[in-house]
């Protein structure tokens, strides 16, 4: 496990880059050794920077019972809630601070944060921070810290962009990779349901109401679509909640807590909050939209089949998204099975059930009529006229 390989290195004062599959216990891999090394009551000694509020809360919730036993004070600070309460908590003293980049810099600018005693810097989900454009903020945070510190970086995936970005931050780091971080766990059954884009909502409703999956997470690419899908499910009496960055922190937490308690059977989410969703026993992940990067696909379906359990990941595939699935299959090194729902009434299919997928936009051609080409989302190319042979 990631903990077994990482904890001894942290205790040896080494900088570490840890990569492992989602749900493998990365948080404990840095929280446990930090609490073992530090002594409580001497200011902020450990700073954990993470991209989303949900992740910050998740780390705080996991660290609190471990820290309180040894007298450590833990606090998570993030946007979406009033800053005054966080300032009051900081004044009472904090040993381990979990923070999102924006709120951390805001507190620093206001003069409410003393980072001069930080001994550990942890960058959690660094690839997501890079994707979300937080890296300039991360650099400013690093510049505000003491030079003599230990740096730990953890993520489920590690891109070249991240490795390039962290080169100046880490000092002779040890790289630890547990499992193939670019592939999902083996206990996830992956399925593709080809369907017209305008039938996706109907197919989703049909699946949820006829197959009755236990606890389902539905991912949409945009906030607007997440809300639209949520409303469509509510109309069919599905117990559903939505979580995305336009919802305030109270709404997001209420939705997440309700999903955990079983008040909602379905949670609709966007990628930006995906990594903060830590809910046990998610049986199904459904990609309403094919994710735009293979890493996002892996993170999405990593919400199910945790701790050795089994799970199902279903991707609704329209013809326009075929090239995205091709990229995903290349990274996970497998052809994902295509299926039809036998009892669902499909319109004229825009994409075949076979594994033949269209290429990237701009190269899709259709040699039939112009109107039909437009319906298929393809570029129209006039068929060449055949020359008749003489005689």
mmCIF file of C-alpha atoms in Angstrom:
data_model
loop_
_atom_site.group_PDB
_atom_site.id
_atom_site.type_symbol
_atom_site.label_atom_id
_atom_site.label_comp_id
_atom_site.label_asym_id
_atom_site.label_seq_id
_atom_site.Cartn_x
_atom_site.Cartn_y
_atom_site.Cartn_z
ATOM 1 C CA UNK A 1 0.000 0.000 0.000
ATOM 2 C CA UNK A 2 1.024 3.637 -0.458
ATOM 3 C CA UNK A 3 1.237 4.053 3.333
ATOM 4 C CA UNK A 4 3.720 1.219 3.792
ATOM 5 C CA UNK A 5 6.085 2.638 1.190
ATOM 6 C CA UNK A 6 5.694 6.324 2.019
ATOM 7 C CA UNK A 7 5.600 6.620 5.819
ATOM 8 C CA UNK A 8 9.184 5.350 6.386
ATOM 9 C CA UNK A 9 10.486 7.857 3.814
ATOM 10 C CA UNK A 10 8.671 10.750 5.491
ATOM 11 C CA UNK A 11 10.097 9.702 8.848
ATOM 12 C CA UNK A 12 13.561 9.761 7.229
ATOM 13 C CA UNK A 13 12.976 13.449 6.334
ATOM 14 C CA UNK A 14 12.868 12.751 2.587
ATOM 15 C CA UNK A 15 10.802 14.725 0.101
ATOM 16 C CA UNK A 16 8.272 12.358 -1.468
ATOM 17 C CA UNK A 17 6.173 12.236 -4.622
ATOM 18 C CA UNK A 18 3.483 9.617 -4.045
ATOM 19 C CA UNK A 19 1.215 8.329 -6.796
ATOM 20 C CA UNK A 20 -1.487 5.720 -6.306
ATOM 21 C CA UNK A 21 -5.007 4.887 -7.332
ATOM 22 C CA UNK A 22 -7.910 6.861 -5.911
ATOM 23 C CA UNK A 23 -9.221 5.336 -2.691
ATOM 24 C CA UNK A 24 -5.902 3.764 -1.694
ATOM 25 C CA UNK A 25 -5.323 5.749 1.517
ATOM 26 C CA UNK A 26 -3.082 8.603 0.339
ATOM 27 C CA UNK A 27 -4.324 10.945 3.076
ATOM 28 C CA UNK A 28 -3.159 8.671 5.891
ATOM 29 C CA UNK A 29 0.194 8.322 4.118
ATOM 30 C CA UNK A 30 1.038 11.933 4.949
ATOM 31 C CA UNK A 31 -1.095 12.667 8.029
ATOM 32 C CA UNK A 32 0.218 9.776 10.145
ATOM 33 C CA UNK A 33 3.980 10.475 9.841
ATOM 34 C CA UNK A 34 3.504 14.238 10.204
ATOM 35 C CA UNK A 35 1.700 13.744 13.516
ATOM 36 C CA UNK A 36 4.428 11.351 14.608
ATOM 37 C CA UNK A 37 7.246 13.833 13.911
ATOM 38 C CA UNK A 38 5.750 17.109 15.146
ATOM 39 C CA UNK A 39 5.044 18.372 18.639
ATOM 40 C CA UNK A 40 1.777 20.247 19.304
ATOM 41 C CA UNK A 41 1.430 23.818 20.456
ATOM 42 C CA UNK A 42 4.105 25.675 18.496
ATOM 43 C CA UNK A 43 2.179 27.319 15.649
ATOM 44 C CA UNK A 44 1.345 26.084 12.164
ATOM 45 C CA UNK A 45 3.914 23.356 11.549
ATOM 46 C CA UNK A 46 2.193 21.479 8.731
ATOM 47 C CA UNK A 47 0.409 23.027 5.750
ATOM 48 C CA UNK A 48 -1.712 20.851 3.456
ATOM 49 C CA UNK A 49 -2.833 22.550 0.248
ATOM 50 C CA UNK A 50 -5.649 20.942 -1.740
ATOM 51 C CA UNK A 51 -7.754 22.164 -4.687
ATOM 52 C CA UNK A 52 -11.346 21.955 -3.410
ATOM 53 C CA UNK A 53 -13.354 22.641 -0.259
ATOM 54 C CA UNK A 54 -14.666 19.088 -0.225
ATOM 55 C CA UNK A 55 -11.144 17.677 -0.177
ATOM 56 C CA UNK A 56 -10.115 20.130 2.534
ATOM 57 C CA UNK A 57 -13.041 19.045 4.718
ATOM 58 C CA UNK A 58 -12.347 15.392 3.980
ATOM 59 C CA UNK A 59 -8.707 15.682 5.090
ATOM 60 C CA UNK A 60 -9.733 17.635 8.193
ATOM 61 C CA UNK A 61 -12.311 14.989 9.145
ATOM 62 C CA UNK A 62 -9.777 12.201 8.764
ATOM 63 C CA UNK A 63 -6.980 14.016 10.594
ATOM 64 C CA UNK A 64 -9.053 15.274 13.554
ATOM 65 C CA UNK A 65 -9.474 12.018 15.520
ATOM 66 C CA UNK A 66 -5.816 11.121 14.974
ATOM 67 C CA UNK A 67 -4.593 14.587 15.928
ATOM 68 C CA UNK A 68 -6.786 15.254 18.953
ATOM 69 C CA UNK A 69 -5.515 12.133 20.722
ATOM 70 C CA UNK A 70 -2.049 13.678 20.704
ATOM 71 C CA UNK A 71 -3.114 17.236 21.472
ATOM 72 C CA UNK A 72 -2.827 18.659 17.940
ATOM 73 C CA UNK A 73 -5.186 21.337 16.668
ATOM 74 C CA UNK A 74 -6.409 20.892 13.086
ATOM 75 C CA UNK A 75 -8.262 23.447 10.956
ATOM 76 C CA UNK A 76 -9.446 23.514 7.349
ATOM 77 C CA UNK A 77 -9.881 26.904 5.649
ATOM 78 C CA UNK A 78 -11.602 27.313 2.283
ATOM 79 C CA UNK A 79 -13.872 29.644 0.359
ATOM 80 C CA UNK A 80 -17.647 29.566 0.214
ATOM 81 C CA UNK A 81 -18.035 30.294 3.942
ATOM 82 C CA UNK A 82 -17.492 33.426 6.043
ATOM 83 C CA UNK A 83 -13.839 34.158 6.690
ATOM 84 C CA UNK A 84 -14.445 35.670 10.162
ATOM 85 C CA UNK A 85 -14.993 32.308 11.846
ATOM 86 C CA UNK A 86 -11.810 30.932 10.304
ATOM 87 C CA UNK A 87 -9.820 33.940 11.528
ATOM 88 C CA UNK A 88 -11.110 33.374 15.084
ATOM 89 C CA UNK A 89 -10.060 29.726 14.944
ATOM 90 C CA UNK A 90 -6.589 30.673 13.678
ATOM 91 C CA UNK A 91 -6.127 33.107 16.572
ATOM 92 C CA UNK A 92 -6.774 30.282 19.043
ATOM 93 C CA UNK A 93 -3.836 28.375 17.572
ATOM 94 C CA UNK A 94 -3.474 25.715 14.878
ATOM 95 C CA UNK A 95 -0.807 23.041 14.404
ATOM 96 C CA UNK A 96 -1.966 21.450 11.159
ATOM 97 C CA UNK A 97 -3.653 23.686 8.585
ATOM 98 C CA UNK A 98 -5.557 22.336 5.570
ATOM 99 C CA UNK A 99 -6.336 24.984 2.959
ATOM 100 C CA UNK A 100 -7.456 25.742 -0.557
ATOM 101 C CA UNK A 101 -5.058 28.107 -2.379
ATOM 102 C CA UNK A 102 -7.390 31.094 -2.737
ATOM 103 C CA UNK A 103 -8.545 31.252 0.882
ATOM 104 C CA UNK A 104 -4.995 30.669 2.150
ATOM 105 C CA UNK A 105 -3.642 33.636 0.180
ATOM 106 C CA UNK A 106 -6.600 35.769 1.250
ATOM 107 C CA UNK A 107 -5.836 35.098 4.927
ATOM 108 C CA UNK A 108 -2.146 35.814 4.284
ATOM 109 C CA UNK A 109 -2.918 39.154 2.616
ATOM 110 C CA UNK A 110 -5.115 40.147 5.572
ATOM 111 C CA UNK A 111 -2.263 39.441 7.973
ATOM 112 C CA UNK A 112 -4.112 36.637 9.748
ATOM 113 C CA UNK A 113 -1.672 33.871 8.905
ATOM 114 C CA UNK A 114 1.824 33.169 10.198
ATOM 115 C CA UNK A 115 3.570 30.532 8.070
ATOM 116 C CA UNK A 116 7.072 31.129 9.420
ATOM 117 C CA UNK A 117 7.118 27.868 11.428
ATOM 118 C CA UNK A 118 5.892 25.508 8.711
ATOM 119 C CA UNK A 119 8.008 22.365 8.656
ATOM 120 C CA UNK A 120 5.875 20.239 6.309
ATOM 121 C CA UNK A 121 4.275 21.287 3.024
ATOM 122 C CA UNK A 122 1.854 18.804 1.484
ATOM 123 C CA UNK A 123 0.456 19.371 -2.007
ATOM 124 C CA UNK A 124 -2.525 17.050 -2.360
ATOM 125 C CA UNK A 125 -4.046 16.356 -5.805
ATOM 126 C CA UNK A 126 -1.359 18.463 -7.464
ATOM 127 C CA UNK A 127 -2.451 17.512 -10.967
ATOM 128 C CA UNK A 128 -5.938 18.856 -10.285
ATOM 129 C CA UNK A 129 -4.494 22.123 -8.941
ATOM 130 C CA UNK A 130 -2.509 22.467 -12.155
ATOM 131 C CA UNK A 131 -5.578 21.694 -14.301
ATOM 132 C CA UNK A 132 -7.686 24.227 -12.403
ATOM 133 C CA UNK A 133 -5.141 27.012 -12.865
ATOM 134 C CA UNK A 134 -4.089 27.193 -9.209
ATOM 135 C CA UNK A 135 -0.377 26.745 -9.827
ATOM 136 C CA UNK A 136 0.519 30.481 -9.736
ATOM 137 C CA UNK A 137 -1.181 30.596 -6.314
ATOM 138 C CA UNK A 138 0.728 27.499 -5.213
ATOM 139 C CA UNK A 139 3.994 29.183 -6.211
ATOM 140 C CA UNK A 140 3.110 32.264 -4.140
ATOM 141 C CA UNK A 141 2.334 30.028 -1.172
ATOM 142 C CA UNK A 142 5.661 28.205 -1.516
ATOM 143 C CA UNK A 143 7.528 31.529 -1.612
ATOM 144 C CA UNK A 144 5.941 32.500 1.723
ATOM 145 C CA UNK A 145 7.256 29.381 3.492
ATOM 146 C CA UNK A 146 10.599 28.764 5.210
ATOM 147 C CA UNK A 147 13.247 27.302 2.906
ATOM 148 C CA UNK A 148 14.037 24.566 5.404
ATOM 149 C CA UNK A 149 11.010 22.309 5.195
ATOM 150 C CA UNK A 150 9.964 18.870 4.018
ATOM 151 C CA UNK A 151 7.815 18.643 0.882
ATOM 152 C CA UNK A 152 5.304 15.888 0.173
ATOM 153 C CA UNK A 153 3.281 15.655 -3.015
ATOM 154 C CA UNK A 154 0.456 13.162 -3.470
ATOM 155 C CA UNK A 155 -1.934 12.500 -6.305
ATOM 156 C CA UNK A 156 -3.791 9.782 -8.134
ATOM 157 C CA UNK A 157 -2.063 10.691 -11.405
ATOM 158 C CA UNK A 158 1.220 12.406 -12.189
ATOM 159 C CA UNK A 159 1.555 14.224 -15.507
ATOM 160 C CA UNK A 160 4.678 15.690 -17.070
ATOM 161 C CA UNK A 161 3.198 19.133 -16.466
ATOM 162 C CA UNK A 162 3.067 18.528 -12.722
ATOM 163 C CA UNK A 163 6.573 17.088 -12.596
ATOM 164 C CA UNK A 164 7.872 20.127 -14.465
ATOM 165 C CA UNK A 165 5.964 22.516 -12.194
ATOM 166 C CA UNK A 166 7.251 20.983 -8.958
ATOM 167 C CA UNK A 167 10.886 20.671 -10.025
ATOM 168 C CA UNK A 168 11.924 23.803 -8.120
ATOM 169 C CA UNK A 169 9.820 22.955 -5.046
ATOM 170 C CA UNK A 170 11.063 19.470 -4.186
ATOM 171 C CA UNK A 171 14.572 18.545 -3.085
ATOM 172 C CA UNK A 172 15.900 15.245 -4.372
ATOM 173 C CA UNK A 173 12.502 13.570 -3.933
ATOM 174 C CA UNK A 174 11.810 9.856 -3.759
ATOM 175 C CA UNK A 175 9.135 8.751 -6.214
ATOM 176 C CA UNK A 176 6.653 6.174 -4.957
ATOM 177 C CA UNK A 177 4.066 4.644 -7.280
ATOM 178 C CA UNK A 178 1.657 2.000 -6.055
ATOM 179 C CA UNK A 179 -0.409 0.254 -8.717
ATOM 180 C CA UNK A 180 -0.908 1.597 -12.215
ATOM 181 C CA UNK A 181 -2.135 5.096 -11.505
ATOM 182 C CA UNK A 182 -3.218 5.538 -15.133
ATOM 183 C CA UNK A 183 -5.690 2.652 -14.947
ATOM 184 C CA UNK A 184 -8.824 2.015 -12.867
ATOM 185 C CA UNK A 185 -8.951 -0.701 -10.230
ATOM 186 C CA UNK A 186 -9.775 -4.201 -11.481
ATOM 187 C CA UNK A 187 -12.987 -4.442 -9.466
ATOM 188 C CA UNK A 188 -14.750 -1.772 -11.571
ATOM 189 C CA UNK A 189 -16.927 -3.175 -14.361
ATOM 190 C CA UNK A 190 -16.728 -0.655 -17.216
ATOM 191 C CA UNK A 191 -19.533 -0.390 -19.785
ATOM 192 C CA UNK A 192 -20.340 1.993 -22.650
ATOM 193 C CA UNK A 193 -23.952 2.666 -23.688
ATOM 194 C CA UNK A 194 -23.990 4.284 -27.172
ATOM 195 C CA UNK A 195 -26.933 6.691 -27.454
ATOM 196 C CA UNK A 196 -27.958 9.869 -29.257
ATOM 197 C CA UNK A 197 -27.061 13.008 -27.311
ATOM 198 C CA UNK A 198 -30.708 14.091 -27.120
ATOM 199 C CA UNK A 199 -31.694 10.700 -25.655
ATOM 200 C CA UNK A 200 -29.125 10.647 -22.857
ATOM 201 C CA UNK A 201 -31.467 11.977 -20.194
ATOM 202 C CA UNK A 202 -34.199 9.493 -21.156
ATOM 203 C CA UNK A 203 -31.703 6.627 -21.055
ATOM 204 C CA UNK A 204 -30.386 7.752 -17.660
ATOM 205 C CA UNK A 205 -33.900 8.002 -16.214
ATOM 206 C CA UNK A 206 -34.762 4.587 -17.651
ATOM 207 C CA UNK A 207 -31.661 2.968 -16.204
ATOM 208 C CA UNK A 208 -32.103 4.453 -12.731
ATOM 209 C CA UNK A 209 -35.813 3.635 -12.519
ATOM 210 C CA UNK A 210 -35.631 0.118 -14.026
ATOM 211 C CA UNK A 211 -32.308 -1.202 -12.694
ATOM 212 C CA UNK A 212 -32.464 0.440 -9.257
ATOM 213 C CA UNK A 213 -28.719 0.804 -8.560
ATOM 214 C CA UNK A 214 -28.010 1.142 -4.834
ATOM 215 C CA UNK A 215 -26.045 4.411 -4.667
ATOM 216 C CA UNK A 216 -25.198 6.248 -7.869
ATOM 217 C CA UNK A 217 -22.905 9.132 -8.747
ATOM 218 C CA UNK A 218 -23.663 10.868 -12.072
ATOM 219 C CA UNK A 219 -21.008 13.101 -13.641
ATOM 220 C CA UNK A 220 -21.791 15.962 -16.013
ATOM 221 C CA UNK A 221 -19.290 18.195 -17.785
ATOM 222 C CA UNK A 222 -21.001 21.515 -16.970
ATOM 223 C CA UNK A 223 -22.901 23.032 -14.058
ATOM 224 C CA UNK A 224 -25.869 23.889 -16.285
ATOM 225 C CA UNK A 225 -26.175 20.313 -17.495
ATOM 226 C CA UNK A 226 -25.842 18.979 -13.942
ATOM 227 C CA UNK A 227 -28.800 21.124 -12.882
ATOM 228 C CA UNK A 228 -30.828 20.109 -15.940
ATOM 229 C CA UNK A 229 -30.216 16.407 -15.333
ATOM 230 C CA UNK A 230 -31.077 16.823 -11.637
ATOM 231 C CA UNK A 231 -34.412 18.481 -12.475
ATOM 232 C CA UNK A 232 -35.245 15.726 -14.990
ATOM 233 C CA UNK A 233 -34.593 13.050 -12.363
ATOM 234 C CA UNK A 234 -36.626 14.913 -9.734
ATOM 235 C CA UNK A 235 -39.604 14.922 -12.122
ATOM 236 C CA UNK A 236 -39.393 11.119 -12.195
ATOM 237 C CA UNK A 237 -39.415 10.977 -8.366
ATOM 238 C CA UNK A 238 -35.759 9.963 -8.157
ATOM 239 C CA UNK A 239 -34.215 11.010 -4.826
ATOM 240 C CA UNK A 240 -31.418 13.170 -6.212
ATOM 241 C CA UNK A 241 -29.169 16.088 -5.235
ATOM 242 C CA UNK A 242 -26.618 18.119 -7.203
ATOM 243 C CA UNK A 243 -23.173 19.344 -6.223
ATOM 244 C CA UNK A 244 -21.069 21.795 -8.223
ATOM 245 C CA UNK A 245 -19.109 25.029 -7.775
ATOM 246 C CA UNK A 246 -22.143 27.344 -8.152
ATOM 247 C CA UNK A 247 -23.741 25.853 -5.037
ATOM 248 C CA UNK A 248 -22.620 27.509 -1.820
ATOM 249 C CA UNK A 249 -20.730 25.484 0.764
ATOM 250 C CA UNK A 250 -23.808 24.841 2.896
ATOM 251 C CA UNK A 251 -25.778 23.466 -0.083
ATOM 252 C CA UNK A 252 -22.872 21.309 -1.214
ATOM 253 C CA UNK A 253 -22.326 19.874 2.247
ATOM 254 C CA UNK A 254 -26.050 19.219 2.715
ATOM 255 C CA UNK A 255 -26.152 17.312 -0.586
ATOM 256 C CA UNK A 256 -23.026 15.319 0.254
ATOM 257 C CA UNK A 257 -24.186 14.484 3.792
ATOM 258 C CA UNK A 258 -27.633 13.483 2.512
ATOM 259 C CA UNK A 259 -26.041 11.198 -0.067
ATOM 260 C CA UNK A 260 -23.890 9.594 2.636
ATOM 261 C CA UNK A 261 -26.894 9.041 4.910
ATOM 262 C CA UNK A 262 -29.018 7.561 2.118
ATOM 263 C CA UNK A 263 -31.487 10.455 1.890
ATOM 264 C CA UNK A 264 -30.529 10.706 -1.800
ATOM 265 C CA UNK A 265 -30.001 7.685 -4.040
ATOM 266 C CA UNK A 266 -28.314 9.732 -6.763
ATOM 267 C CA UNK A 267 -25.770 12.552 -6.598
ATOM 268 C CA UNK A 268 -25.112 14.603 -9.754
ATOM 269 C CA UNK A 269 -21.686 16.268 -9.812
ATOM 270 C CA UNK A 270 -19.154 18.060 -11.995
ATOM 271 C CA UNK A 271 -15.469 17.162 -12.286
ATOM 272 C CA UNK A 272 -14.333 20.206 -10.313
ATOM 273 C CA UNK A 273 -15.708 18.718 -7.084
ATOM 274 C CA UNK A 274 -15.213 15.036 -7.933
ATOM 275 C CA UNK A 275 -12.102 14.498 -5.854
ATOM 276 C CA UNK A 276 -13.782 15.756 -2.716
ATOM 277 C CA UNK A 277 -16.489 13.117 -2.841
ATOM 278 C CA UNK A 278 -15.514 10.501 -0.289
ATOM 279 C CA UNK A 279 -18.580 8.317 0.184
ATOM 280 C CA UNK A 280 -18.517 4.638 1.048
ATOM 281 C CA UNK A 281 -20.417 2.012 -0.926
ATOM 282 C CA UNK A 282 -21.033 3.895 -4.170
ATOM 283 C CA UNK A 283 -22.267 1.079 -6.406
ATOM 284 C CA UNK A 284 -22.458 2.923 -9.736
ATOM 285 C CA UNK A 285 -20.725 5.824 -11.442
ATOM 286 C CA UNK A 286 -22.457 7.080 -14.585
ATOM 287 C CA UNK A 287 -20.679 9.422 -16.996
ATOM 288 C CA UNK A 288 -23.513 11.422 -18.527
ATOM 289 C CA UNK A 289 -20.830 13.194 -20.562
ATOM 290 C CA UNK A 290 -17.639 11.474 -21.628
ATOM 291 C CA UNK A 291 -14.869 13.268 -19.670
ATOM 292 C CA UNK A 292 -12.487 15.391 -21.709
ATOM 293 C CA UNK A 293 -9.358 13.755 -20.306
ATOM 294 C CA UNK A 294 -8.522 10.144 -19.446
ATOM 295 C CA UNK A 295 -7.340 11.261 -15.997
ATOM 296 C CA UNK A 296 -10.779 12.700 -15.252
ATOM 297 C CA UNK A 297 -12.317 9.393 -16.329
ATOM 298 C CA UNK A 298 -10.095 7.507 -13.900
ATOM 299 C CA UNK A 299 -10.917 9.913 -11.074
ATOM 300 C CA UNK A 300 -14.628 9.724 -11.781
ATOM 301 C CA UNK A 301 -14.885 5.957 -11.756
ATOM 302 C CA UNK A 302 -12.489 5.790 -8.815
ATOM 303 C CA UNK A 303 -15.422 6.845 -6.623
ATOM 304 C CA UNK A 304 -16.756 3.270 -6.824
ATOM 305 C CA UNK A 305 -15.164 -0.110 -6.039
ATOM 306 C CA UNK A 306 -13.203 1.242 -3.091
ATOM 307 C CA UNK A 307 -11.384 -0.862 -0.514
ATOM 308 C CA UNK A 308 -11.740 -4.023 -2.573
ATOM 309 C CA UNK A 309 -15.494 -3.689 -3.195
ATOM 310 C CA UNK A 310 -17.015 -4.161 -6.645
ATOM 311 C CA UNK A 311 -18.592 -1.366 -8.666
ATOM 312 C CA UNK A 312 -19.956 -0.441 -12.080
ATOM 313 C CA UNK A 313 -18.935 2.488 -14.295
ATOM 314 C CA UNK A 314 -21.295 3.339 -17.163
ATOM 315 C CA UNK A 315 -20.473 5.875 -19.872
ATOM 316 C CA UNK A 316 -23.216 7.328 -22.089
ATOM 317 C CA UNK A 317 -21.558 7.817 -25.475
ATOM 318 C CA UNK A 318 -22.828 10.047 -28.266
ATOM 319 C CA UNK A 319 -21.292 10.113 -31.744
ATOM 320 C CA UNK A 320 -19.745 13.508 -31.043
ATOM 321 C CA UNK A 321 -17.785 12.089 -28.106
ATOM 322 C CA UNK A 322 -16.249 9.092 -29.838
ATOM 323 C CA UNK A 323 -12.753 10.592 -30.047
ATOM 324 C CA UNK A 324 -12.767 11.217 -26.279
ATOM 325 C CA UNK A 325 -13.523 7.572 -25.577
ATOM 326 C CA UNK A 326 -10.711 6.575 -27.929
ATOM 327 C CA UNK A 327 -8.259 8.586 -25.801
ATOM 328 C CA UNK A 328 -9.590 6.967 -22.625
ATOM 329 C CA UNK A 329 -9.306 3.445 -24.018
ATOM 330 C CA UNK A 330 -5.759 4.149 -25.122
ATOM 331 C CA UNK A 331 -4.781 5.199 -21.597
ATOM 332 C CA UNK A 332 -6.561 2.396 -19.728
ATOM 333 C CA UNK A 333 -5.227 -0.067 -22.313
ATOM 334 C CA UNK A 334 -8.524 -1.807 -22.985
ATOM 335 C CA UNK A 335 -11.558 -1.687 -25.239
ATOM 336 C CA UNK A 336 -14.555 -0.972 -23.038
ATOM 337 C CA UNK A 337 -17.554 -3.190 -23.728
ATOM 338 C CA UNK A 338 -20.460 -1.629 -25.652
ATOM 339 C CA UNK A 339 -23.987 -2.613 -24.676
ATOM 340 C CA UNK A 340 -27.605 -1.798 -25.437
ATOM 341 C CA UNK A 341 -30.383 -1.645 -22.863
ATOM 342 C CA UNK A 342 -32.774 -4.184 -24.355
ATOM 343 C CA UNK A 343 -35.924 -2.601 -22.950
ATOM 344 C CA UNK A 344 -35.027 0.978 -23.982
ATOM 345 C CA UNK A 345 -36.443 2.353 -27.260
ATOM 346 C CA UNK A 346 -33.582 3.924 -29.212
ATOM 347 C CA UNK A 347 -33.955 6.509 -31.933
ATOM 348 C CA UNK A 348 -31.938 6.147 -35.124
ATOM 349 C CA UNK A 349 -28.437 5.455 -33.869
ATOM 350 C CA UNK A 350 -25.727 8.036 -34.471
ATOM 351 C CA UNK A 351 -22.950 5.712 -33.424
ATOM 352 C CA UNK A 352 -22.733 1.969 -33.993
ATOM 353 C CA UNK A 353 -22.656 -0.544 -31.170
ATOM 354 C CA UNK A 354 -19.361 -1.814 -32.590
ATOM 355 C CA UNK A 355 -15.998 -0.552 -31.360
ATOM 356 C CA UNK A 356 -15.479 1.634 -34.444
ATOM 357 C CA UNK A 357 -15.277 5.216 -33.201
ATOM 358 C CA UNK A 358 -15.126 8.489 -35.117
ATOM 359 C CA UNK A 359 -11.919 10.469 -34.989
ATOM 360 C CA UNK A 360 -11.400 13.945 -33.574
ATOM 361 C CA UNK A 361 -13.724 16.779 -34.706
ATOM 362 C CA UNK A 362 -12.879 18.224 -38.101
ATOM 363 C CA UNK A 363 -12.050 14.811 -39.529
ATOM 364 C CA UNK A 364 -15.530 13.323 -39.281
ATOM 365 C CA UNK A 365 -16.932 12.956 -42.794
ATOM 366 C CA UNK A 366 -20.188 11.630 -44.165
ATOM 367 C CA UNK A 367 -20.571 10.910 -47.844
ATOM 368 C CA UNK A 368 -24.361 11.006 -47.888
ATOM 369 C CA UNK A 369 -26.717 13.968 -48.040
ATOM 370 C CA UNK A 370 -25.822 17.302 -46.440
ATOM 371 C CA UNK A 371 -28.869 17.334 -44.123
ATOM 372 C CA UNK A 372 -28.157 13.828 -42.852
ATOM 373 C CA UNK A 373 -24.506 14.733 -42.357
ATOM 374 C CA UNK A 374 -25.571 17.685 -40.197
ATOM 375 C CA UNK A 375 -27.796 15.403 -38.121
ATOM 376 C CA UNK A 376 -24.862 13.084 -37.523
ATOM 377 C CA UNK A 377 -22.647 16.016 -36.493
ATOM 378 C CA UNK A 378 -20.299 15.289 -39.393
ATOM 379 C CA UNK A 379 -18.730 17.268 -42.225
ATOM 380 C CA UNK A 380 -20.424 16.696 -45.557
ATOM 381 C CA UNK A 381 -18.268 15.494 -48.455
ATOM 382 C CA UNK A 382 -19.837 15.087 -51.871
ATOM 383 C CA UNK A 383 -19.370 11.577 -53.259
ATOM 384 C CA UNK A 384 -17.180 11.337 -56.291
ATOM 385 C CA UNK A 385 -18.993 10.529 -59.516
ATOM 386 C CA UNK A 386 -17.960 7.251 -61.052
ATOM 387 C CA UNK A 387 -16.613 7.275 -64.582
ATOM 388 C CA UNK A 388 -18.421 4.960 -66.907
ATOM 389 C CA UNK A 389 -16.172 2.734 -68.942
ATOM 390 C CA UNK A 390 -16.284 3.210 -72.700
ATOM 391 C CA UNK A 391 -18.479 0.821 -74.717
#
